[in-house]
Amino acid sequence: MSHLAPEIAAFIRVVERGTFVSVATDTGYTSSGISRMITRLEENLGTKLFFRSTRRLSLTPEGEAFLPRARSILETIEIASAEFSDASANPHGHIRLNCGSAFANHKLAPQLTKFSELYPHISLDISVTDQRVDPVSDQADVTVRVGDLDDSSLIAIPMGTVSRVIAASPGYLAQYGEPQTAQDLRNHNCLLLNGFPHQAAWPFHENGQAMRVQVKGRLTSDNVETLLHAAVSGAGIIRLGDFLGASSLASGQLVPILTKVHDTTEQPLTALIQPGRQLVSRVRALLEFLKSID
């Protein structure tokens, strides 16, 4: 199957991009050339991988079943090649990156032009979600997350740390009053992220004791950007990462509160990759770039 590596790579790119024309634009092939590569792969497998129509391509059941195997085959070839050659001078290829919206919008997006200039032959597919993901089943090459991680077979690459702040808008504080103790939060509307119940227990140090206060509120979301905008508008109190709230805090749209008692212990920012992927030059290039982002 390794002799079909270009065809397998083309198959995966067609799945990701949706059309032969898009893949041709990315790779320099013609769309008819990409089509012929897919046909050769189908002939070798003895089955159709795509339903073809004038408007769109869609995977057949056989194509759906072959996709994870195709990724695994190509990954094995790439890792083996990386062990015997040094392509680091010119990393190329496609990377699937998954990260949360705060990191994507406030750390990564402003640096993407620089990344493209440094690595013009690497294409990025960035999936953004603030919900829990499985990097293996999602076929992500690199997954960036904040906080403590569950035990897994994935390799964890430290990317830095994130501190947190509790804040509210001046308008909210003027209307409802500023909490003076951690326990006062029980009487306030706190803005919470769906899917992470442990994040509703906010950490504090009061009277020399570590404690957690279980907060609640009338507004939850699966997106931290939505919660940030809600907090700025005066909807409630938010606990957020420093790079997410930096601009709003600097402008005075949000005001930090409970600063003397809030436990601001920094949490790790980590990139997760599947074993072996650190040997692939384009993945190494992306990891080094992510580490360099201020």
mmCIF file of N, CA, C and O in Angstrom, residues 109-192:
data_model
loop_
_atom_site.group_PDB
_atom_site.id
_atom_site.type_symbol
_atom_site.label_atom_id
_atom_site.label_comp_id
_atom_site.label_asym_id
_atom_site.label_seq_id
_atom_site.Cartn_x
_atom_site.Cartn_y
_atom_site.Cartn_z
ATOM 1 N N ALA A 109 -4.487 33.422 16.042
ATOM 2 C CA ALA A 109 -4.901 34.143 14.829
ATOM 3 C C ALA A 109 -4.008 35.344 14.499
ATOM 4 O O ALA A 109 -3.644 35.537 13.331
ATOM 5 N N PRO A 110 -3.621 36.170 15.494
ATOM 6 C CA PRO A 110 -2.770 37.325 15.157
ATOM 7 C C PRO A 110 -1.389 36.937 14.622
ATOM 8 O O PRO A 110 -0.692 37.784 14.063
ATOM 9 N N GLN A 111 -0.993 35.649 14.788
ATOM 10 C CA GLN A 111 0.337 35.215 14.377
ATOM 11 C C GLN A 111 0.333 34.363 13.108
ATOM 12 O O GLN A 111 1.388 33.912 12.662
ATOM 13 N N LEU A 112 -0.852 34.127 12.535
ATOM 14 C CA LEU A 112 -0.933 33.195 11.408
ATOM 15 C C LEU A 112 -0.222 33.704 10.158
ATOM 16 O O LEU A 112 0.328 32.917 9.381
ATOM 17 N N THR A 113 -0.223 35.013 9.946
ATOM 18 C CA THR A 113 0.516 35.551 8.803
ATOM 19 C C THR A 113 1.999 35.249 8.939
ATOM 20 O O THR A 113 2.661 34.853 7.970
ATOM 21 N N LYS A 114 2.518 35.404 10.143
ATOM 22 C CA LYS A 114 3.936 35.106 10.387
ATOM 23 C C LYS A 114 4.220 33.633 10.128
ATOM 24 O O LYS A 114 5.244 33.277 9.522
ATOM 25 N N PHE A 115 3.310 32.762 10.584
ATOM 26 C CA PHE A 115 3.513 31.330 10.366
ATOM 27 C C PHE A 115 3.546 31.019 8.866
ATOM 28 O O PHE A 115 4.389 30.249 8.399
ATOM 29 N N SER A 116 2.631 31.612 8.118
ATOM 30 C CA SER A 116 2.574 31.379 6.668
ATOM 31 C C SER A 116 3.837 31.863 5.971
ATOM 32 O O SER A 116 4.305 31.258 5.003
ATOM 33 N N GLU A 117 4.394 32.958 6.468
ATOM 34 C CA GLU A 117 5.626 33.478 5.877
ATOM 35 C C GLU A 117 6.815 32.563 6.183
ATOM 36 O O GLU A 117 7.679 32.347 5.337
ATOM 37 N N LEU A 118 6.843 32.015 7.395
ATOM 38 C CA LEU A 118 7.927 31.121 7.783
ATOM 39 C C LEU A 118 7.817 29.770 7.094
ATOM 40 O O LEU A 118 8.836 29.168 6.721
ATOM 41 N N TYR A 119 6.573 29.286 6.937
ATOM 42 C CA TYR A 119 6.358 27.941 6.406
ATOM 43 C C TYR A 119 5.314 27.993 5.289
ATOM 44 O O TYR A 119 4.175 27.553 5.454
ATOM 45 N N PRO A 120 5.696 28.511 4.137
ATOM 46 C CA PRO A 120 4.722 28.700 3.045
ATOM 47 C C PRO A 120 4.191 27.397 2.464
ATOM 48 O O PRO A 120 3.190 27.404 1.750
ATOM 49 N N HIS A 121 4.853 26.269 2.764
ATOM 50 C CA HIS A 121 4.424 24.990 2.195
ATOM 51 C C HIS A 121 3.632 24.135 3.184
ATOM 52 O O HIS A 121 3.341 22.977 2.898
ATOM 53 N N ILE A 122 3.291 24.718 4.332
ATOM 54 C CA ILE A 122 2.438 24.021 5.302
ATOM 55 C C ILE A 122 1.055 24.653 5.266
ATOM 56 O O ILE A 122 0.915 25.870 5.357
ATOM 57 N N SER A 123 0.040 23.826 5.122
ATOM 58 C CA SER A 123 -1.343 24.312 5.205
ATOM 59 C C SER A 123 -1.935 23.867 6.527
ATOM 60 O O SER A 123 -1.660 22.773 7.011
ATOM 61 N N LEU A 124 -2.752 24.750 7.118
ATOM 62 C CA LEU A 124 -3.345 24.493 8.436
ATOM 63 C C LEU A 124 -4.857 24.386 8.342
ATOM 64 O O LEU A 124 -5.512 25.223 7.711
ATOM 65 N N ASP A 125 -5.408 23.367 8.973
ATOM 66 C CA ASP A 125 -6.858 23.250 9.158
ATOM 67 C C ASP A 125 -7.094 23.414 10.655
ATOM 68 O O ASP A 125 -6.752 22.531 11.442
ATOM 69 N N ILE A 126 -7.641 24.567 11.056
ATOM 70 C CA ILE A 126 -7.806 24.886 12.475
ATOM 71 C C ILE A 126 -9.248 24.637 12.891
ATOM 72 O O ILE A 126 -10.174 25.292 12.405
ATOM 73 N N SER A 127 -9.438 23.697 13.790
ATOM 74 C CA SER A 127 -10.761 23.404 14.350
ATOM 75 C C SER A 127 -10.830 24.042 15.732
ATOM 76 O O SER A 127 -9.954 23.816 16.573
ATOM 77 N N VAL A 128 -11.864 24.858 15.958
ATOM 78 C CA VAL A 128 -11.973 25.622 17.206
ATOM 79 C C VAL A 128 -13.195 25.155 17.990
ATOM 80 O O VAL A 128 -14.321 25.202 17.480
ATOM 81 N N THR A 129 -12.975 24.717 19.216
ATOM 82 C CA THR A 129 -14.083 24.330 20.083
ATOM 83 C C THR A 129 -13.664 24.484 21.533
ATOM 84 O O THR A 129 -12.496 24.265 21.877
ATOM 85 N N ASP A 130 -14.621 24.861 22.374
ATOM 86 C CA ASP A 130 -14.364 24.955 23.802
ATOM 87 C C ASP A 130 -14.907 23.748 24.553
ATOM 88 O O ASP A 130 -14.992 23.759 25.784
ATOM 89 N N GLN A 131 -15.275 22.713 23.812
ATOM 90 C CA GLN A 131 -15.768 21.493 24.420
ATOM 91 C C GLN A 131 -14.684 20.424 24.430
ATOM 92 O O GLN A 131 -13.696 20.506 23.690
ATOM 93 N N ARG A 132 -14.864 19.425 25.261
ATOM 94 C CA ARG A 132 -13.890 18.348 25.382
ATOM 95 C C ARG A 132 -13.823 17.566 24.065
ATOM 96 O O ARG A 132 -14.851 17.254 23.467
ATOM 97 N N VAL A 133 -12.616 17.274 23.611
ATOM 98 C CA VAL A 133 -12.434 16.552 22.366
ATOM 99 C C VAL A 133 -11.523 15.347 22.590
ATOM 100 O O VAL A 133 -10.752 15.298 23.557
ATOM 101 N N ASP A 134 -11.613 14.394 21.688
ATOM 102 C CA ASP A 134 -10.719 13.239 21.671
ATOM 103 C C ASP A 134 -9.783 13.411 20.474
ATOM 104 O O ASP A 134 -10.209 13.231 19.331
ATOM 105 N N PRO A 135 -8.525 13.782 20.704
ATOM 106 C CA PRO A 135 -7.620 14.044 19.580
ATOM 107 C C PRO A 135 -7.453 12.851 18.648
ATOM 108 O O PRO A 135 -7.215 13.037 17.448
ATOM 109 N N VAL A 136 -7.593 11.638 19.187
ATOM 110 C CA VAL A 136 -7.402 10.451 18.349
ATOM 111 C C VAL A 136 -8.582 10.274 17.399
ATOM 112 O O VAL A 136 -8.417 10.171 16.187
ATOM 113 N N SER A 137 -9.800 10.256 17.952
ATOM 114 C CA SER A 137 -10.973 10.052 17.094
ATOM 115 C C SER A 137 -11.205 11.244 16.176
ATOM 116 O O SER A 137 -11.737 11.091 15.073
ATOM 117 N N ASP A 138 -10.789 12.449 16.603
ATOM 118 C CA ASP A 138 -10.938 13.630 15.757
ATOM 119 C C ASP A 138 -9.825 13.761 14.721
ATOM 120 O O ASP A 138 -9.837 14.689 13.914
ATOM 121 N N GLN A 139 -8.857 12.839 14.765
ATOM 122 C CA GLN A 139 -7.762 12.832 13.797
ATOM 123 C C GLN A 139 -6.982 14.146 13.805
ATOM 124 O O GLN A 139 -6.554 14.646 12.759
ATOM 125 N N ALA A 140 -6.812 14.744 14.989
ATOM 126 C CA ALA A 140 -6.048 15.989 15.100
ATOM 127 C C ALA A 140 -4.565 15.673 15.198
ATOM 128 O O ALA A 140 -4.158 14.766 15.939
ATOM 129 N N ASP A 141 -3.744 16.413 14.456
ATOM 130 C CA ASP A 141 -2.294 16.260 14.580
ATOM 131 C C ASP A 141 -1.799 16.902 15.873
ATOM 132 O O ASP A 141 -0.918 16.365 16.544
ATOM 133 N N VAL A 142 -2.347 18.072 16.184
ATOM 134 C CA VAL A 142 -1.968 18.809 17.395
ATOM 135 C C VAL A 142 -3.237 19.335 18.053
ATOM 136 O O VAL A 142 -4.091 19.919 17.378
ATOM 137 N N THR A 143 -3.356 19.128 19.356
ATOM 138 C CA THR A 143 -4.498 19.636 20.117
ATOM 139 C C THR A 143 -3.959 20.487 21.263
ATOM 140 O O THR A 143 -3.142 20.009 22.057
ATOM 141 N N VAL A 144 -4.388 21.744 21.344
ATOM 142 C CA VAL A 144 -3.906 22.656 22.383
ATOM 143 C C VAL A 144 -5.006 22.847 23.419
ATOM 144 O O VAL A 144 -6.144 23.194 23.075
ATOM 145 N N ARG A 145 -4.663 22.644 24.683
ATOM 146 C CA ARG A 145 -5.641 22.777 25.752
ATOM 147 C C ARG A 145 -5.014 23.420 26.987
ATOM 148 O O ARG A 145 -3.804 23.333 27.213
ATOM 149 N N VAL A 146 -5.866 24.055 27.799
ATOM 150 C CA VAL A 146 -5.447 24.692 29.048
ATOM 151 C C VAL A 146 -5.933 23.838 30.204
ATOM 152 O O VAL A 146 -7.062 23.339 30.195
ATOM 153 N N GLY A 147 -5.081 23.667 31.233
ATOM 154 C CA GLY A 147 -5.499 22.974 32.442
ATOM 155 C C GLY A 147 -4.873 21.600 32.576
ATOM 156 O O GLY A 147 -4.135 21.126 31.707
ATOM 157 N N ASP A 148 -5.172 20.957 33.705
ATOM 158 C CA ASP A 148 -4.655 19.622 33.955
ATOM 159 C C ASP A 148 -5.264 18.638 32.966
ATOM 160 O O ASP A 148 -6.416 18.761 32.563
ATOM 161 N N LEU A 149 -4.487 17.623 32.600
ATOM 162 C CA LEU A 149 -4.892 16.687 31.564
ATOM 163 C C LEU A 149 -5.176 15.312 32.148
ATOM 164 O O LEU A 149 -4.564 14.894 33.144
ATOM 165 N N ASP A 150 -6.099 14.610 31.509
ATOM 166 C CA ASP A 150 -6.333 13.221 31.875
ATOM 167 C C ASP A 150 -5.159 12.378 31.402
ATOM 168 O O ASP A 150 -4.489 12.696 30.417
ATOM 169 N N ASP A 151 -4.935 11.265 32.108
ATOM 170 C CA ASP A 151 -3.901 10.334 31.678
ATOM 171 C C ASP A 151 -4.274 9.755 30.316
ATOM 172 O O ASP A 151 -5.430 9.407 30.071
ATOM 173 N N SER A 152 -3.307 9.669 29.421
ATOM 174 C CA SER A 152 -3.576 9.102 28.106
ATOM 175 C C SER A 152 -2.250 8.687 27.487
ATOM 176 O O SER A 152 -1.171 8.915 28.037
ATOM 177 N N SER A 153 -2.347 8.074 26.312
ATOM 178 C CA SER A 153 -1.149 7.654 25.590
ATOM 179 C C SER A 153 -0.560 8.785 24.761
ATOM 180 O O SER A 153 0.475 8.614 24.126
ATOM 181 N N LEU A 154 -1.223 9.951 24.756
ATOM 182 C CA LEU A 154 -0.746 11.078 23.968
ATOM 183 C C LEU A 154 0.496 11.712 24.597
ATOM 184 O O LEU A 154 0.691 11.657 25.812
ATOM 185 N N ILE A 155 1.315 12.317 23.768
ATOM 186 C CA ILE A 155 2.489 13.039 24.248
ATOM 187 C C ILE A 155 2.084 14.475 24.555
ATOM 188 O O ILE A 155 1.454 15.139 23.725
ATOM 189 N N ALA A 156 2.418 14.959 25.738
ATOM 190 C CA ALA A 156 2.073 16.313 26.166
ATOM 191 C C ALA A 156 3.308 17.207 26.049
ATOM 192 O O ALA A 156 4.340 16.936 26.674
ATOM 193 N N ILE A 157 3.198 18.259 25.251
ATOM 194 C CA ILE A 157 4.289 19.201 25.035
ATOM 195 C C ILE A 157 3.945 20.518 25.735
ATOM 196 O O ILE A 157 2.974 21.179 25.373
ATOM 197 N N PRO A 158 4.693 20.920 26.772
ATOM 198 C CA PRO A 158 4.391 22.186 27.463
ATOM 199 C C PRO A 158 4.523 23.388 26.526
ATOM 200 O O PRO A 158 5.492 23.507 25.777
ATOM 201 N N MET A 159 3.528 24.273 26.571
ATOM 202 C CA MET A 159 3.505 25.458 25.715
ATOM 203 C C MET A 159 3.527 26.754 26.524
ATOM 204 O O MET A 159 3.473 27.835 25.948
ATOM 205 N N GLY A 160 3.549 26.648 27.831
ATOM 206 C CA GLY A 160 3.493 27.836 28.666
ATOM 207 C C GLY A 160 2.451 27.669 29.748
ATOM 208 O O GLY A 160 2.020 26.551 30.059
ATOM 209 N N THR A 161 2.050 28.769 30.325
ATOM 210 C CA THR A 161 1.053 28.737 31.395
ATOM 211 C C THR A 161 0.015 29.842 31.183
ATOM 212 O O THR A 161 0.251 30.803 30.452
ATOM 213 N N VAL A 162 -1.111 29.666 31.842
ATOM 214 C CA VAL A 162 -2.206 30.633 31.774
ATOM 215 C C VAL A 162 -2.653 30.935 33.199
ATOM 216 O O VAL A 162 -2.900 30.017 33.985
ATOM 217 N N SER A 163 -2.738 32.205 33.546
ATOM 218 C CA SER A 163 -3.303 32.588 34.837
ATOM 219 C C SER A 163 -4.736 33.068 34.620
ATOM 220 O O SER A 163 -5.121 33.400 33.505
ATOM 221 N N ARG A 164 -5.513 33.093 35.676
ATOM 222 C CA ARG A 164 -6.927 33.450 35.554
ATOM 223 C C ARG A 164 -7.261 34.653 36.439
ATOM 224 O O ARG A 164 -6.570 34.931 37.420
ATOM 225 N N VAL A 165 -8.323 35.323 36.065
ATOM 226 C CA VAL A 165 -8.789 36.493 36.795
ATOM 227 C C VAL A 165 -10.305 36.438 36.889
ATOM 228 O O VAL A 165 -10.969 35.942 35.971
ATOM 229 N N ILE A 166 -10.848 36.911 38.002
ATOM 230 C CA ILE A 166 -12.297 37.050 38.155
ATOM 231 C C ILE A 166 -12.633 38.515 37.901
ATOM 232 O O ILE A 166 -11.998 39.418 38.464
ATOM 233 N N ALA A 167 -13.608 38.772 37.058
ATOM 234 C CA ALA A 167 -13.873 40.157 36.658
ATOM 235 C C ALA A 167 -15.344 40.360 36.330
ATOM 236 O O ALA A 167 -16.094 39.402 36.088
ATOM 237 N N ALA A 168 -15.732 41.619 36.330
ATOM 238 C CA ALA A 168 -17.090 42.017 35.934
ATOM 239 C C ALA A 168 -17.011 43.417 35.353
ATOM 240 O O ALA A 168 -16.018 44.130 35.525
ATOM 241 N N SER A 169 -18.050 43.814 34.656
ATOM 242 C CA SER A 169 -18.065 45.156 34.065
ATOM 243 C C SER A 169 -18.377 46.195 35.138
ATOM 244 O O SER A 169 -19.028 45.894 36.152
ATOM 245 N N PRO A 170 -17.936 47.435 34.965
ATOM 246 C CA PRO A 170 -18.301 48.498 35.907
ATOM 247 C C PRO A 170 -19.818 48.641 36.046
ATOM 248 O O PRO A 170 -20.320 48.908 37.145
ATOM 249 N N GLY A 171 -20.547 48.453 34.954
ATOM 250 C CA GLY A 171 -22.000 48.562 35.014
ATOM 251 C C GLY A 171 -22.628 47.507 35.892
ATOM 252 O O GLY A 171 -23.557 47.797 36.668
ATOM 253 N N TYR A 172 -22.136 46.250 35.784
ATOM 254 C CA TYR A 172 -22.674 45.184 36.633
ATOM 255 C C TYR A 172 -22.390 45.487 38.098
ATOM 256 O O TYR A 172 -23.272 45.337 38.971
ATOM 257 N N LEU A 173 -21.178 45.914 38.400
ATOM 258 C CA LEU A 173 -20.809 46.181 39.792
ATOM 259 C C LEU A 173 -21.597 47.356 40.359
ATOM 260 O O LEU A 173 -21.962 47.361 41.548
ATOM 261 N N ALA A 174 -21.869 48.346 39.518
ATOM 262 C CA ALA A 174 -22.649 49.492 39.984
ATOM 263 C C ALA A 174 -24.087 49.075 40.305
ATOM 264 O O ALA A 174 -24.696 49.593 41.250
ATOM 265 N N GLN A 175 -24.610 48.140 39.542
ATOM 266 C CA GLN A 175 -26.003 47.728 39.742
ATOM 267 C C GLN A 175 -26.163 46.711 40.867
ATOM 268 O O GLN A 175 -27.120 46.780 41.650
ATOM 269 N N TYR A 176 -25.214 45.776 40.977
ATOM 270 C CA TYR A 176 -25.399 44.669 41.914
ATOM 271 C C TYR A 176 -24.415 44.679 43.082
ATOM 272 O O TYR A 176 -24.529 43.856 43.994
ATOM 273 N N GLY A 177 -23.448 45.582 43.050
ATOM 274 C CA GLY A 177 -22.467 45.648 44.124
ATOM 275 C C GLY A 177 -21.290 44.720 43.863
ATOM 276 O O GLY A 177 -21.410 43.723 43.152
ATOM 277 N N GLU A 178 -20.147 45.076 44.436
ATOM 278 C CA GLU A 178 -18.939 44.267 44.251
ATOM 279 C C GLU A 178 -18.810 43.242 45.367
ATOM 280 O O GLU A 178 -18.889 43.593 46.552
ATOM 281 N N PRO A 179 -18.624 41.973 45.053
ATOM 282 C CA PRO A 179 -18.422 40.948 46.096
ATOM 283 C C PRO A 179 -17.198 41.298 46.941
ATOM 284 O O PRO A 179 -16.142 41.642 46.411
ATOM 285 N N GLN A 180 -17.352 41.184 48.257
ATOM 286 C CA GLN A 180 -16.242 41.480 49.159
ATOM 287 C C GLN A 180 -15.546 40.215 49.660
ATOM 288 O O GLN A 180 -14.393 40.256 50.068
ATOM 289 N N THR A 181 -16.254 39.100 49.627
ATOM 290 C CA THR A 181 -15.676 37.807 50.009
ATOM 291 C C THR A 181 -16.040 36.780 48.945
ATOM 292 O O THR A 181 -16.963 36.978 48.136
ATOM 293 N N ALA A 182 -15.325 35.672 48.976
ATOM 294 C CA ALA A 182 -15.606 34.606 48.013
ATOM 295 C C ALA A 182 -17.034 34.111 48.147
ATOM 296 O O ALA A 182 -17.715 33.826 47.156
ATOM 297 N N GLN A 183 -17.524 34.020 49.390
ATOM 298 C CA GLN A 183 -18.875 33.512 49.621
ATOM 299 C C GLN A 183 -19.945 34.430 49.030
ATOM 300 O O GLN A 183 -21.045 33.982 48.689
ATOM 301 N N ASP A 184 -19.611 35.713 48.869
ATOM 302 C CA ASP A 184 -20.570 36.651 48.283
ATOM 303 C C ASP A 184 -20.950 36.260 46.854
ATOM 304 O O ASP A 184 -22.014 36.642 46.352
ATOM 305 N N LEU A 185 -20.081 35.502 46.194
ATOM 306 C CA LEU A 185 -20.357 35.108 44.809
ATOM 307 C C LEU A 185 -21.622 34.259 44.693
ATOM 308 O O LEU A 185 -22.234 34.186 43.625
ATOM 309 N N ARG A 186 -22.008 33.611 45.782
ATOM 310 C CA ARG A 186 -23.206 32.773 45.744
ATOM 311 C C ARG A 186 -24.455 33.617 45.458
ATOM 312 O O ARG A 186 -25.480 33.078 45.031
ATOM 313 N N ASN A 187 -24.363 34.912 45.690
ATOM 314 C CA ASN A 187 -25.507 35.798 45.462
ATOM 315 C C ASN A 187 -25.398 36.574 44.140
ATOM 316 O O ASN A 187 -26.128 37.542 43.937
ATOM 317 N N HIS A 188 -24.477 36.139 43.295
ATOM 318 C CA HIS A 188 -24.268 36.844 42.029
ATOM 319 C C HIS A 188 -24.467 35.900 40.843
ATOM 320 O O HIS A 188 -24.398 34.673 40.978
ATOM 321 N N ASN A 189 -24.708 36.510 39.694
ATOM 322 C CA ASN A 189 -24.867 35.758 38.452
ATOM 323 C C ASN A 189 -23.485 35.528 37.840
ATOM 324 O O ASN A 189 -22.844 36.465 37.349
ATOM 325 N N CYS A 190 -23.033 34.274 37.876
ATOM 326 C CA CYS A 190 -21.709 33.946 37.343
ATOM 327 C C CYS A 190 -21.864 33.248 35.985
ATOM 328 O O CYS A 190 -22.760 32.421 35.802
ATOM 329 N N LEU A 191 -21.006 33.599 35.070
ATOM 330 C CA LEU A 191 -21.082 33.113 33.693
ATOM 331 C C LEU A 191 -20.204 31.871 33.550
ATOM 332 O O LEU A 191 -19.005 31.919 33.848
ATOM 333 N N LEU A 192 -20.778 30.771 33.068
ATOM 334 C CA LEU A 192 -20.093 29.479 33.112
ATOM 335 C C LEU A 192 -20.065 28.796 31.757
ATOM 336 O O LEU A 192 -20.983 28.933 30.938
#
